[in-house]
């Protein structure tokens, strides 16, 4: 399959782009993104998803040399809970896309796409980001073990060995997730996300901010600097045991918080060195496009043969 469309589904957005499969790069002019109301009806959500994907399909169809009879592969970077093998959404009790509960995305989405000649594949969004993060490295790391994290409204993570997501084993946390693990008596999701920064700033200054981490980074007063240094310390303390256990050689960091890395990356790397942990830290500026690239790798048939039987049900 020479044309692949990668799709990134977020809690409030969808992004879509066509990928040149032999080199795994986004084809110019095919990237589209739009806001989605995740609390809308099934029909409204699917129509919006299809609208963005159809923009990409239109460009692909008008590309010189495109064969109209050729099947297009559509690969999704999809948050859970989701049946990744079957494409059935299991969103329930997580305040997003609940109208899609028990809906077959391939069957229902197909009704809104402008072509029926497509094939669907799905993978967890954190895993897609991790795979994409490896693909974006200028040189593939010698140590094939990679940890990828996304720092934003939530705390996503993936453990990969030679691009394959690892979710079970003595050297990885249960389900390959970190958000639900504990740090300082709290969920890691509460400690390494936007709400932690907002809470810390309010506690330090009495001022309540609403625009997120970028707003704190732009202020760059003594309170902001201290908060980012504390964040670097906490992130080191939390991640260090997992890095050592997994023997990771590369840590990929994305998400909106990563865009403010100038305020935490240097102390974070210094803290790792002080623990005698040596690994490459790679900051990814565009998490969505990286996830799109990672999802497209599902149509690398060698990769697909290795991963398809291991796809989690949820």
mmCIF file of C-alpha atoms in Angstrom, residues 10 27 34 46 59 62-63 73 76 82 87 109 122 149 156 158 167 181 187 199 207 217 235 257 261 265-266 273 289:
data_model
loop_
_atom_site.group_PDB
_atom_site.id
_atom_site.type_symbol
_atom_site.label_atom_id
_atom_site.label_comp_id
_atom_site.label_asym_id
_atom_site.label_seq_id
_atom_site.Cartn_x
_atom_site.Cartn_y
_atom_site.Cartn_z
ATOM 1 C CA UNK A 10 -7.297 13.540 20.762
ATOM 2 C CA UNK A 27 3.213 14.491 2.224
ATOM 3 C CA UNK A 34 -9.944 20.362 13.473
ATOM 4 C CA UNK A 46 -18.050 10.674 13.151
ATOM 5 C CA UNK A 59 -5.618 15.841 -1.865
ATOM 6 C CA UNK A 62 -5.822 14.746 -6.912
ATOM 7 C CA UNK A 63 -2.175 13.755 -6.661
ATOM 8 C CA UNK A 73 -4.715 2.440 4.374
ATOM 9 C CA UNK A 76 -5.503 5.559 13.785
ATOM 10 C CA UNK A 82 -10.657 0.792 22.755
ATOM 11 C CA UNK A 87 -11.935 -1.208 16.018
ATOM 12 C CA UNK A 109 -17.027 5.891 9.858
ATOM 13 C CA UNK A 122 -5.661 1.004 15.126
ATOM 14 C CA UNK A 149 6.078 10.072 27.379
ATOM 15 C CA UNK A 156 0.900 9.205 28.546
ATOM 16 C CA UNK A 158 4.883 3.782 26.102
ATOM 17 C CA UNK A 167 3.043 -3.831 27.943
ATOM 18 C CA UNK A 181 1.302 4.624 39.088
ATOM 19 C CA UNK A 187 -1.428 9.345 40.860
ATOM 20 C CA UNK A 199 -2.074 24.109 41.182
ATOM 21 C CA UNK A 207 -3.056 33.721 41.414
ATOM 22 C CA UNK A 217 6.522 29.616 31.175
ATOM 23 C CA UNK A 235 10.136 13.706 36.878
ATOM 24 C CA UNK A 257 4.494 20.789 28.456
ATOM 25 C CA UNK A 261 11.476 22.345 27.825
ATOM 26 C CA UNK A 265 15.258 19.927 30.330
ATOM 27 C CA UNK A 266 18.719 20.979 31.525
ATOM 28 C CA UNK A 273 23.536 12.190 35.287
ATOM 29 C CA UNK A 289 2.237 14.804 13.624
#
